PDB file of C-alpha atoms in Angstrom:
ATOM      1  CA  MET A   1     -33.136 102.140  32.902  1.00  0.00           C
ATOM      2  CA  THR A   2     -36.865 102.564  33.440  1.00  0.00           C
ATOM      3  CA  THR A   3     -39.264 103.565  30.696  1.00  0.00           C
ATOM      4  CA  LYS A   4     -39.894 106.890  32.434  1.00  0.00           C
ATOM      5  CA  SER A   5     -36.200 107.806  32.632  1.00  0.00           C
ATOM      6  CA  ARG A   6     -35.653 106.702  29.026  1.00  0.00           C
ATOM      7  CA  ARG A   7     -38.534 108.888  27.880  1.00  0.00           C
ATOM      8  CA  PHE A   8     -37.165 111.786  29.937  1.00  0.00           C
ATOM      9  CA  LYS A   9     -33.745 111.518  28.267  1.00  0.00           C
ATOM     10  CA  LEU A  10     -35.297 111.277  24.813  1.00  0.00           C
ATOM     11  CA  VAL A  11     -37.234 114.472  25.447  1.00  0.00           C
ATOM     12  CA  ASP A  12     -34.016 116.135  26.641  1.00  0.00           C
ATOM     13  CA  ILE A  13     -32.263 115.089  23.445  1.00  0.00           C
ATOM     14  CA  GLY A  14     -35.137 116.454  21.384  1.00  0.00           C
ATOM     15  CA  LEU A  15     -35.052 119.792  23.217  1.00  0.00           C
ATOM     16  CA  LEU A  16     -31.271 120.084  22.788  1.00  0.00           C
ATOM     17  CA  ALA A  17     -31.693 119.327  19.097  1.00  0.00           C
ATOM     18  CA  GLY A  18     -34.383 122.006  18.928  1.00  0.00           C
ATOM     19  CA  MET A  19     -31.906 124.484  20.399  1.00  0.00           C
ATOM     20  CA  LEU A  20     -29.115 123.697  17.958  1.00  0.00           C
ATOM     21  CA  LEU A  21     -30.867 122.833  14.701  1.00  0.00           C
ATOM     22  CA  PRO A  22     -32.231 126.358  13.936  1.00  0.00           C
ATOM     23  CA  LEU A  23     -28.741 127.840  14.252  1.00  0.00           C
ATOM     24  CA  VAL A  24     -27.187 125.043  12.208  1.00  0.00           C
ATOM     25  CA  ALA A  25     -29.878 125.510   9.549  1.00  0.00           C
ATOM     26  CA  VAL A  26     -29.223 129.248   9.124  1.00  0.00           C
ATOM     27  CA  MET A  27     -25.466 128.609   9.058  1.00  0.00           C
ATOM     28  CA  VAL A  28     -25.913 126.099   6.227  1.00  0.00           C
ATOM     29  CA  LEU A  29     -28.285 128.503   4.467  1.00  0.00           C
ATOM     30  CA  LYS A  30     -25.695 131.272   4.676  1.00  0.00           C
ATOM     31  CA  ILE A  31     -22.970 129.028   3.254  1.00  0.00           C
ATOM     32  CA  LEU A  32     -25.168 127.969   0.341  1.00  0.00           C
ATOM     33  CA  THR A  33     -26.497 131.423  -0.527  1.00  0.00           C
ATOM     34  CA  ALA A  34     -23.651 133.826   0.305  1.00  0.00           C
ATOM     35  CA  PRO A  35     -22.246 135.341  -2.900  1.00  0.00           C
ATOM     36  CA  ALA A  36     -18.537 134.996  -3.647  1.00  0.00           C
ATOM     37  CA  THR A  37     -16.548 138.092  -2.672  1.00  0.00           C
ATOM     38  CA  GLU A  38     -12.971 139.305  -2.800  1.00  0.00           C
ATOM     39  CA  GLY A  39     -11.377 141.550  -0.209  1.00  0.00           C
ATOM     40  CA  ILE A  40     -13.409 143.544   2.297  1.00  0.00           C
ATOM     41  CA  THR A  41     -17.165 143.616   1.809  1.00  0.00           C
ATOM     42  CA  ILE A  42     -19.475 145.266   4.328  1.00  0.00           C
ATOM     43  CA  THR A  43     -23.081 144.869   3.256  1.00  0.00           C
ATOM     44  CA  GLY A  44     -26.494 144.643   4.851  1.00  0.00           C
ATOM     45  CA  ALA A  45     -28.588 141.540   5.367  1.00  0.00           C
ATOM     46  CA  LEU A  46     -28.844 139.219   2.372  1.00  0.00           C
ATOM     47  CA  VAL A  47     -32.312 139.136   0.776  1.00  0.00           C
ATOM     48  CA  TYR A  48     -33.366 135.501   0.314  1.00  0.00           C
ATOM     49  CA  PHE A  49     -36.624 136.128  -1.564  1.00  0.00           C
ATOM     50  CA  THR A  50     -39.408 138.673  -1.879  1.00  0.00           C
ATOM     51  CA  ILE A  51     -43.124 138.183  -1.300  1.00  0.00           C
ATOM     52  CA  PRO A  52     -45.199 140.357  -3.673  1.00  0.00           C
ATOM     53  CA  LEU A  53     -47.890 142.372  -1.877  1.00  0.00           C
ATOM     54  CA  PRO A  54     -50.443 144.929  -3.179  1.00  0.00           C
ATOM     55  CA  VAL A  55     -48.936 147.975  -1.460  1.00  0.00           C
ATOM     56  CA  GLN A  56     -45.255 147.067  -1.161  1.00  0.00           C
ATOM     57  CA  ASP A  57     -43.267 143.885  -1.661  1.00  0.00           C
ATOM     58  CA  LEU A  58     -42.050 142.142   1.512  1.00  0.00           C
ATOM     59  CA  PRO A  59     -38.388 141.074   1.374  1.00  0.00           C
ATOM     60  CA  ILE A  60     -37.431 138.097   3.534  1.00  0.00           C
ATOM     61  CA  THR A  61     -33.901 138.889   4.656  1.00  0.00           C
ATOM     62  CA  GLU A  62     -31.095 137.213   6.511  1.00  0.00           C
ATOM     63  CA  ALA A  63     -31.902 139.337   9.583  1.00  0.00           C
ATOM     64  CA  GLN A  64     -35.498 138.071   9.751  1.00  0.00           C
ATOM     65  CA  VAL A  65     -34.536 134.424   9.285  1.00  0.00           C
ATOM     66  CA  ASN A  66     -31.765 134.653  11.883  1.00  0.00           C
ATOM     67  CA  THR A  67     -34.155 136.343  14.323  1.00  0.00           C
ATOM     68  CA  TRP A  68     -36.564 133.427  14.043  1.00  0.00           C
ATOM     69  CA  ALA A  69     -33.677 130.989  14.532  1.00  0.00           C
ATOM     70  CA  VAL A  70     -32.621 132.814  17.707  1.00  0.00           C
ATOM     71  CA  MET A  71     -36.213 132.863  18.989  1.00  0.00           C
ATOM     72  CA  LEU A  72     -36.558 129.115  18.404  1.00  0.00           C
ATOM     73  CA  THR A  73     -33.273 128.556  20.234  1.00  0.00           C
ATOM     74  CA  ILE A  74     -34.520 130.601  23.195  1.00  0.00           C
ATOM     75  CA  LEU A  75     -37.837 128.722  23.179  1.00  0.00           C
ATOM     76  CA  PHE A  76     -36.208 125.297  23.309  1.00  0.00           C
ATOM     77  CA  LEU A  77     -33.678 126.517  25.873  1.00  0.00           C
ATOM     78  CA  CYS A  78     -36.547 127.550  28.156  1.00  0.00           C
ATOM     79  CA  LEU A  79     -38.288 124.216  27.594  1.00  0.00           C
ATOM     80  CA  TYR A  80     -35.048 122.382  28.384  1.00  0.00           C
ATOM     81  CA  LEU A  81     -34.420 124.338  31.594  1.00  0.00           C
ATOM     82  CA  THR A  82     -37.968 123.751  32.832  1.00  0.00           C
ATOM     83  CA  HIS A  83     -38.240 120.108  31.755  1.00  0.00           C
ATOM     84  CA  GLY A  84     -38.813 117.931  34.795  1.00  0.00           C
ATOM     85  CA  ILE A  85     -39.265 120.907  37.109  1.00  0.00           C
ATOM     86  CA  ALA A  86     -40.307 119.978  40.653  1.00  0.00           C
ATOM     87  CA  ALA A  87     -41.441 121.738  43.819  1.00  0.00           C
ATOM     88  CA  ARG A  88     -38.012 121.133  45.342  1.00  0.00           C
ATOM     89  CA  PRO A  89     -35.035 121.596  42.976  1.00  0.00           C
ATOM     90  CA  VAL A  90     -33.295 118.317  42.230  1.00  0.00           C
ATOM     91  CA  THR A  91     -31.382 119.208  39.053  1.00  0.00           C
ATOM     92  CA  ARG A  92     -28.804 121.853  38.180  1.00  0.00           C
ATOM     93  CA  ARG A  93     -30.888 123.051  35.250  1.00  0.00           C
ATOM     94  CA  GLN A  94     -33.795 123.853  37.579  1.00  0.00           C
ATOM     95  CA  LEU A  95     -31.421 125.742  39.877  1.00  0.00           C
ATOM     96  CA  ALA A  96     -30.164 127.683  36.855  1.00  0.00           C
ATOM     97  CA  ALA A  97     -33.727 128.426  35.725  1.00  0.00           C
ATOM     98  CA  GLU A  98     -34.731 129.613  39.190  1.00  0.00           C
ATOM     99  CA  TRP A  99     -31.603 131.786  39.396  1.00  0.00           C
ATOM    100  CA  ILE A 100     -32.453 133.440  36.065  1.00  0.00           C
ATOM    101  CA  VAL A 101     -36.060 134.049  37.127  1.00  0.00           C
ATOM    102  CA  GLU A 102     -34.981 135.436  40.493  1.00  0.00           C
ATOM    103  CA  LYS A 103     -32.448 137.840  38.960  1.00  0.00           C
ATOM    104  CA  CYS A 104     -34.954 139.085  36.358  1.00  0.00           C
ATOM    105  CA  GLN A 105     -37.668 139.593  38.969  1.00  0.00           C
ATOM    106  CA  ASN A 106     -35.287 141.462  41.265  1.00  0.00           C
ATOM    107  CA  MET A 107     -34.150 143.679  38.392  1.00  0.00           C
ATOM    108  CA  VAL A 108     -37.742 144.503  37.466  1.00  0.00           C
ATOM    109  CA  HIS A 109     -38.697 145.111  41.109  1.00  0.00           C
ATOM    110  CA  ASN A 110     -35.735 147.439  41.719  1.00  0.00           C
ATOM    111  CA  ASN A 111     -36.234 149.442  38.508  1.00  0.00           C
ATOM    112  CA  MET A 112     -40.019 149.430  38.031  1.00  0.00           C
ATOM    113  CA  GLY A 113     -41.657 148.802  41.401  1.00  0.00           C
ATOM    114  CA  ASP A 114     -44.343 146.405  42.583  1.00  0.00           C
ATOM    115  CA  TYR A 115     -46.958 147.520  40.049  1.00  0.00           C
ATOM    116  CA  PHE A 116     -44.860 146.125  37.169  1.00  0.00           C
ATOM    117  CA  ALA A 117     -44.027 142.817  38.864  1.00  0.00           C
ATOM    118  CA  GLY A 118     -45.439 140.928  35.876  1.00  0.00           C
ATOM    119  CA  PHE A 119     -42.905 142.501  33.499  1.00  0.00           C
ATOM    120  CA  GLY A 120     -40.221 139.957  34.369  1.00  0.00           C
ATOM    121  CA  PRO A 121     -40.842 137.588  31.415  1.00  0.00           C
ATOM    122  CA  PHE A 122     -41.002 140.488  28.949  1.00  0.00           C
ATOM    123  CA  ILE A 123     -37.711 142.012  30.129  1.00  0.00           C
ATOM    124  CA  ALA A 124     -36.045 138.588  30.168  1.00  0.00           C
ATOM    125  CA  ALA A 125     -37.253 137.981  26.593  1.00  0.00           C
ATOM    126  CA  ILE A 126     -35.868 141.328  25.399  1.00  0.00           C
ATOM    127  CA  PHE A 127     -32.526 140.703  27.106  1.00  0.00           C
ATOM    128  CA  ALA A 128     -32.206 137.151  25.757  1.00  0.00           C
ATOM    129  CA  LEU A 129     -33.301 138.029  22.214  1.00  0.00           C
ATOM    130  CA  SER A 130     -30.999 141.026  21.977  1.00  0.00           C
ATOM    131  CA  GLY A 131     -28.016 139.302  23.582  1.00  0.00           C
ATOM    132  CA  LEU A 132     -28.218 136.060  21.602  1.00  0.00           C
ATOM    133  CA  SER A 133     -28.896 137.955  18.366  1.00  0.00           C
ATOM    134  CA  SER A 134     -25.659 139.891  18.836  1.00  0.00           C
ATOM    135  CA  LEU A 135     -23.725 136.774  19.895  1.00  0.00           C
ATOM    136  CA  SER A 136     -24.842 134.956  16.737  1.00  0.00           C
ATOM    137  CA  SER A 137     -22.027 136.801  14.934  1.00  0.00           C
ATOM    138  CA  LEU A 138     -19.612 134.414  16.691  1.00  0.00           C
ATOM    139  CA  LEU A 139     -21.082 131.656  14.489  1.00  0.00           C
ATOM    140  CA  GLY A 140     -20.426 133.645  11.336  1.00  0.00           C
ATOM    141  CA  LEU A 141     -24.060 134.709  11.043  1.00  0.00           C
ATOM    142  CA  PHE A 142     -25.394 138.158  10.287  1.00  0.00           C
ATOM    143  CA  PRO A 143     -26.490 139.487  13.720  1.00  0.00           C
ATOM    144  CA  PRO A 144     -30.118 140.695  13.560  1.00  0.00           C
ATOM    145  CA  THR A 145     -29.189 143.601  15.836  1.00  0.00           C
ATOM    146  CA  SER A 146     -27.075 144.953  12.946  1.00  0.00           C
ATOM    147  CA  ASP A 147     -30.303 145.500  10.981  1.00  0.00           C
ATOM    148  CA  MET A 148     -32.038 148.796  11.770  1.00  0.00           C
ATOM    149  CA  ASN A 149     -35.449 147.350  10.890  1.00  0.00           C
ATOM    150  CA  VAL A 150     -35.216 144.676  13.610  1.00  0.00           C
ATOM    151  CA  VAL A 151     -34.080 146.985  16.405  1.00  0.00           C
ATOM    152  CA  ALA A 152     -36.540 149.705  15.343  1.00  0.00           C
ATOM    153  CA  GLY A 153     -39.356 147.162  15.641  1.00  0.00           C
ATOM    154  CA  TRP A 154     -38.359 146.479  19.252  1.00  0.00           C
ATOM    155  CA  ALA A 155     -38.170 150.221  19.986  1.00  0.00           C
ATOM    156  CA  ILE A 156     -41.635 150.820  18.494  1.00  0.00           C
ATOM    157  CA  LEU A 157     -43.046 148.035  20.682  1.00  0.00           C
ATOM    158  CA  VAL A 158     -41.516 149.701  23.750  1.00  0.00           C
ATOM    159  CA  PHE A 159     -42.943 153.068  22.632  1.00  0.00           C
ATOM    160  CA  ILE A 160     -46.421 151.524  22.390  1.00  0.00           C
ATOM    161  CA  LEU A 161     -46.050 150.218  25.950  1.00  0.00           C
ATOM    162  CA  ILE A 162     -44.910 153.632  27.185  1.00  0.00           C
ATOM    163  CA  THR A 163     -47.925 155.315  25.589  1.00  0.00           C
ATOM    164  CA  TYR A 164     -50.297 152.634  26.903  1.00  0.00           C
ATOM    165  CA  TYR A 165     -49.218 153.140  30.513  1.00  0.00           C
ATOM    166  CA  LYS A 166     -49.275 156.913  30.152  1.00  0.00           C
ATOM    167  CA  PHE A 167     -52.920 156.592  29.090  1.00  0.00           C
ATOM    168  CA  LYS A 168     -53.705 154.657  32.285  1.00  0.00           C
ATOM    169  CA  ALA A 169     -54.512 157.915  34.090  1.00  0.00           C
ATOM    170  CA  GLY A 170     -56.873 159.008  31.308  1.00  0.00           C
ATOM    171  CA  PRO A 171     -56.531 160.843  27.976  1.00  0.00           C
ATOM    172  CA  LEU A 172     -56.785 164.269  29.643  1.00  0.00           C
ATOM    173  CA  GLN A 173     -53.907 163.541  31.991  1.00  0.00           C
ATOM    174  CA  TYR A 174     -51.884 162.216  29.038  1.00  0.00           C
ATOM    175  CA  LEU A 175     -52.359 165.455  27.114  1.00  0.00           C
ATOM    176  CA  LYS A 176     -51.625 167.545  30.209  1.00  0.00           C
ATOM    177  CA  SER A 177     -48.298 165.755  30.644  1.00  0.00           C
ATOM    178  CA  TYR A 178     -47.010 167.462  27.494  1.00  0.00           C
ATOM    179  CA  GLY A 179     -47.486 170.853  29.170  1.00  0.00           C
ATOM    180  CA  GLU A 180     -45.344 170.045  32.192  1.00  0.00           C
ATOM    181  CA  PRO A 181     -43.664 171.767  33.900  1.00  0.00           C
ATOM    182  CA  VAL A 182     -44.818 174.801  31.882  1.00  0.00           C
ATOM    183  CA  PRO A 183     -47.174 174.837  28.850  1.00  0.00           C
ATOM    184  CA  PHE A 184     -44.764 176.530  26.415  1.00  0.00           C
ATOM    185  CA  LEU A 185     -42.477 173.471  26.647  1.00  0.00           C
ATOM    186  CA  ALA A 186     -45.119 171.287  24.960  1.00  0.00           C
ATOM    187  CA  PRO A 187     -43.310 171.238  21.561  1.00  0.00           C
ATOM    188  CA  MET A 188     -40.092 170.121  23.236  1.00  0.00           C
ATOM    189  CA  ASN A 189     -41.952 167.435  25.185  1.00  0.00           C
ATOM    190  CA  ILE A 190     -43.524 166.120  21.970  1.00  0.00           C
ATOM    191  CA  ILE A 191     -40.108 165.977  20.279  1.00  0.00           C
ATOM    192  CA  SER A 192     -38.707 164.189  23.329  1.00  0.00           C
ATOM    193  CA  GLU A 193     -41.527 161.656  23.190  1.00  0.00           C
ATOM    194  CA  VAL A 194     -40.877 160.857  19.527  1.00  0.00           C
ATOM    195  CA  ALA A 195     -37.116 160.788  20.092  1.00  0.00           C
ATOM    196  CA  THR A 196     -37.398 158.002  22.681  1.00  0.00           C
ATOM    197  CA  PRO A 197     -37.817 155.051  20.251  1.00  0.00           C
ATOM    198  CA  VAL A 198     -35.475 156.686  17.731  1.00  0.00           C
ATOM    199  CA  SER A 199     -32.653 157.014  20.266  1.00  0.00           C
ATOM    200  CA  MET A 200     -33.186 153.466  21.591  1.00  0.00           C
ATOM    201  CA  ALA A 201     -33.051 151.994  18.089  1.00  0.00           C
ATOM    202  CA  PHE A 202     -30.044 153.974  16.857  1.00  0.00           C
ATOM    203  CA  ARG A 203     -28.049 153.413  20.060  1.00  0.00           C
ATOM    204  CA  HIS A 204     -28.431 149.642  19.904  1.00  0.00           C
ATOM    205  CA  TYR A 205     -28.046 149.347  16.137  1.00  0.00           C
ATOM    206  CA  GLY A 206     -25.102 151.749  15.935  1.00  0.00           C
ATOM    207  CA  ASN A 207     -23.048 150.086  18.653  1.00  0.00           C
ATOM    208  CA  ILE A 208     -23.477 146.574  17.269  1.00  0.00           C
ATOM    209  CA  LEU A 209     -22.883 147.575  13.642  1.00  0.00           C
ATOM    210  CA  SER A 210     -19.859 149.725  14.444  1.00  0.00           C
ATOM    211  CA  GLY A 211     -18.272 146.872  16.400  1.00  0.00           C
ATOM    212  CA  THR A 212     -18.740 144.523  13.450  1.00  0.00           C
ATOM    213  CA  ILE A 213     -17.244 147.021  10.999  1.00  0.00           C
ATOM    214  CA  ILE A 214     -14.259 147.818  13.233  1.00  0.00           C
ATOM    215  CA  SER A 215     -13.494 144.108  13.706  1.00  0.00           C
ATOM    216  CA  VAL A 216     -13.568 143.490   9.931  1.00  0.00           C
ATOM    217  CA  LEU A 217     -11.388 146.522   9.158  1.00  0.00           C
ATOM    218  CA  ILE A 218      -8.781 145.615  11.775  1.00  0.00           C
ATOM    219  CA  ALA A 219      -8.642 141.992  10.600  1.00  0.00           C
ATOM    220  CA  ALA A 220      -8.204 143.138   6.998  1.00  0.00           C
ATOM    221  CA  ALA A 221      -5.534 145.688   7.992  1.00  0.00           C
ATOM    222  CA  LEU A 222      -3.602 143.066   9.940  1.00  0.00           C
ATOM    223  CA  GLY A 223      -3.792 140.728   6.956  1.00  0.00           C
ATOM    224  CA  GLY A 224      -2.339 143.419   4.688  1.00  0.00           C
ATOM    225  CA  LEU A 225       0.350 144.299   7.240  1.00  0.00           C
ATOM    226  CA  SER A 226       1.297 140.636   7.568  1.00  0.00           C
ATOM    227  CA  GLU A 227       1.721 140.364   3.815  1.00  0.00           C
ATOM    228  CA  LEU A 228       3.785 143.563   3.738  1.00  0.00           C
ATOM    229  CA  VAL A 229       6.092 142.628   6.610  1.00  0.00           C
ATOM    230  CA  LEU A 230       6.311 138.851   6.272  1.00  0.00           C
ATOM    231  CA  GLY A 231       5.580 138.392   2.581  1.00  0.00           C
ATOM    232  CA  TRP A 232       9.257 137.648   1.917  1.00  0.00           C
ATOM    233  CA  LEU A 233       8.951 134.269   3.658  1.00  0.00           C
ATOM    234  CA  PRO A 234       9.143 131.325   1.229  1.00  0.00           C
ATOM    235  CA  GLY A 235       6.106 129.416  -0.025  1.00  0.00           C
ATOM    236  CA  VAL A 236       2.959 129.148   2.046  1.00  0.00           C
ATOM    237  CA  LEU A 237       4.558 130.980   4.965  1.00  0.00           C
ATOM    238  CA  GLY A 238       4.574 134.227   2.998  1.00  0.00           C
ATOM    239  CA  ASP A 239       0.865 133.973   2.270  1.00  0.00           C
ATOM    240  CA  PHE A 240      -0.186 133.064   5.818  1.00  0.00           C
ATOM    241  CA  PRO A 241      -1.540 136.096   7.795  1.00  0.00           C
ATOM    242  CA  PHE A 242       0.507 135.614  10.979  1.00  0.00           C
ATOM    243  CA  LEU A 243      -0.377 139.055  12.363  1.00  0.00           C
ATOM    244  CA  ARG A 244      -4.075 138.190  12.299  1.00  0.00           C
ATOM    245  CA  ILE A 245      -3.544 135.499  14.923  1.00  0.00           C
ATOM    246  CA  GLY A 246      -4.710 136.515  18.386  1.00  0.00           C
ATOM    247  CA  LEU A 247      -5.619 140.204  18.162  1.00  0.00           C
ATOM    248  CA  PRO A 248      -8.923 139.796  16.221  1.00  0.00           C
ATOM    249  CA  ALA A 249      -9.977 137.151  18.757  1.00  0.00           C
ATOM    250  CA  VAL A 250      -9.204 139.522  21.641  1.00  0.00           C
ATOM    251  CA  LEU A 251     -11.171 142.299  19.952  1.00  0.00           C
ATOM    252  CA  SER A 252     -14.024 139.859  19.435  1.00  0.00           C
ATOM    253  CA  LEU A 253     -14.232 139.413  23.203  1.00  0.00           C
ATOM    254  CA  TYR A 254     -15.193 143.089  23.421  1.00  0.00           C
ATOM    255  CA  PHE A 255     -17.091 143.851  20.226  1.00  0.00           C
ATOM    256  CA  ASP A 256     -18.992 140.561  19.910  1.00  0.00           C
ATOM    257  CA  ILE A 257     -19.408 139.364  23.495  1.00  0.00           C
ATOM    258  CA  PHE A 258     -19.032 142.227  25.970  1.00  0.00           C
ATOM    259  CA  SER A 259     -20.540 144.946  23.778  1.00  0.00           C
ATOM    260  CA  GLY A 260     -23.403 142.698  22.610  1.00  0.00           C
ATOM    261  CA  CYS A 261     -24.371 141.724  26.166  1.00  0.00           C
ATOM    262  CA  LEU A 262     -23.907 145.300  27.363  1.00  0.00           C
ATOM    263  CA  GLN A 263     -26.229 146.696  24.685  1.00  0.00           C
ATOM    264  CA  ALA A 264     -28.829 144.047  25.545  1.00  0.00           C
ATOM    265  CA  PHE A 265     -28.643 145.090  29.207  1.00  0.00           C
ATOM    266  CA  ILE A 266     -28.884 148.790  28.292  1.00  0.00           C
ATOM    267  CA  PHE A 267     -31.898 148.216  26.030  1.00  0.00           C
ATOM    268  CA  ALA A 268     -33.685 146.198  28.739  1.00  0.00           C
ATOM    269  CA  THR A 269     -32.847 148.809  31.387  1.00  0.00           C
ATOM    270  CA  LEU A 270     -34.066 151.690  29.214  1.00  0.00           C
ATOM    271  CA  THR A 271     -37.281 149.778  28.564  1.00  0.00           C
ATOM    272  CA  MET A 272     -37.897 149.451  32.297  1.00  0.00           C
ATOM    273  CA  MET A 273     -37.022 153.088  32.986  1.00  0.00           C
ATOM    274  CA  TYR A 274     -39.129 154.556  30.185  1.00  0.00           C
ATOM    275  CA  VAL A 275     -42.206 152.407  30.852  1.00  0.00           C
ATOM    276  CA  SER A 276     -42.204 152.863  34.634  1.00  0.00           C
ATOM    277  CA  GLY A 277     -41.085 156.506  34.433  1.00  0.00           C
ATOM    278  CA  GLY A 278     -43.902 157.412  32.063  1.00  0.00           C
ATOM    279  CA  PHE A 279     -46.566 155.780  34.222  1.00  0.00           C
ATOM    280  CA  PRO A 280     -48.329 158.433  36.387  1.00  0.00           C
ATOM    281  CA  GLN A 281     -49.032 156.092  39.282  1.00  0.00           C
ATOM    282  CA  SER A 282     -50.362 158.710  41.718  1.00  0.00           C
ATOM    283  CA  GLU A 283     -52.795 160.117  39.129  1.00  0.00           C
ATOM    284  CA  TYR A 284     -53.796 156.578  38.143  1.00  0.00           C
ATOM    285  CA  GLU A 285     -54.543 155.620  41.753  1.00  0.00           C
ATOM    286  CA  ALA A 286     -56.472 158.875  42.268  1.00  0.00           C
ATOM    287  CA  ARG A 287     -58.529 158.142  39.143  1.00  0.00           C
ATOM    288  CA  LYS A 288     -59.266 154.602  40.325  1.00  0.00           C
ATOM    289  CA  ALA A 289     -60.304 155.985  43.728  1.00  0.00           C
ATOM    290  CA  ARG A 290     -62.704 158.434  42.077  1.00  0.00           C
ATOM    291  CA  GLN A 291     -64.178 155.669  39.919  1.00  0.00           C
ATOM    292  CA  ARG A 292     -64.541 153.443  42.970  1.00  0.00           C
ATOM    293  CA  ALA A 293     -66.273 156.231  44.919  1.00  0.00           C
ATOM    294  CA  LYS A 294     -68.707 156.813  42.042  1.00  0.00           C
ATOM    295  CA  ARG A 295     -69.562 153.115  41.861  1.00  0.00           C
ATOM    296  CA  GLU A 296     -70.140 152.981  45.611  1.00  0.00           C
ATOM    297  CA  ALA A 297     -72.345 156.105  45.447  1.00  0.00           C
ATOM    298  CA  ARG A 298     -74.442 154.589  42.646  1.00  0.00           C
ATOM    299  CA  ALA A 299     -74.755 151.308  44.561  1.00  0.00           C
ATOM    300  CA  ALA A 300     -75.831 153.165  47.704  1.00  0.00           C
ATOM    301  CA  LYS A 301     -78.353 155.166  45.699  1.00  0.00           C
ATOM    302  CA  HIS A 302     -79.858 152.003  44.217  1.00  0.00           C
ATOM    303  CA  GLN A 303     -80.080 150.396  47.653  1.00  0.00           C
ATOM    304  CA  SER A 304     -81.864 153.442  49.124  1.00  0.00           C
ATOM    305  CA  GLN A 305     -84.429 153.309  46.308  1.00  0.00           C
TER     306      GLN A 305
END
């Protein structure tokens, strides 16, 4: 084995460790800090500690820590997929990376158009962060998407992008958009504008949280039913929840995997639709043409003088 190939494999091992260690760390942290409970307990994110601040104290919660762990996992996954990248693909990981990039770019192109071609990395980041955050529940972690504060932060970021691209055609055009199609609908248009991030946040948060709660309730109900029906069995057999075998795992396929990935796809799709739909491209191009004509007129005037 050459020194170059040995170094390459060591870097691969380091990147794989970087992917796994953040998740292992938060799993260990949860085991060490989770309070003892009996029966069914459905609570929010555990608060690890609080940072005192002048205006309001900042709690560092399980949702924040798990979000950072997921982001580190995504970072090292990207570094692993692009490690040793070449002009001509020679590894399966590069083929996988190129497939992901191609699919994201096609999705952005089909939903947003050529003007937003650079949005591919942003949409891919939203999809990956949302999907892996929801899937972290499979490891016994508190999914960050079950915390309203996390999802609301994403929705506010999308709302800022929507407003930014609406302003591209000028402040006057932005204000006029609230009076379309008729001026007396301006209050309804303002409410609709504010409702956009609210609906995005509550849709994502509600679906993930409800799936988690339903899974816990069904598992607990099956445990109680097993004790009621099979509790007469002798010894350990009477205490073993036989009816909880199988069905909770099948439900997990939907609530934890399918629903989590579906909500990530919906959030990414809504982001593309709202940002591109709010961008007045024709008015923006007309404004740029007017600005270009003014610059050319000033340049011609200076040349004639």
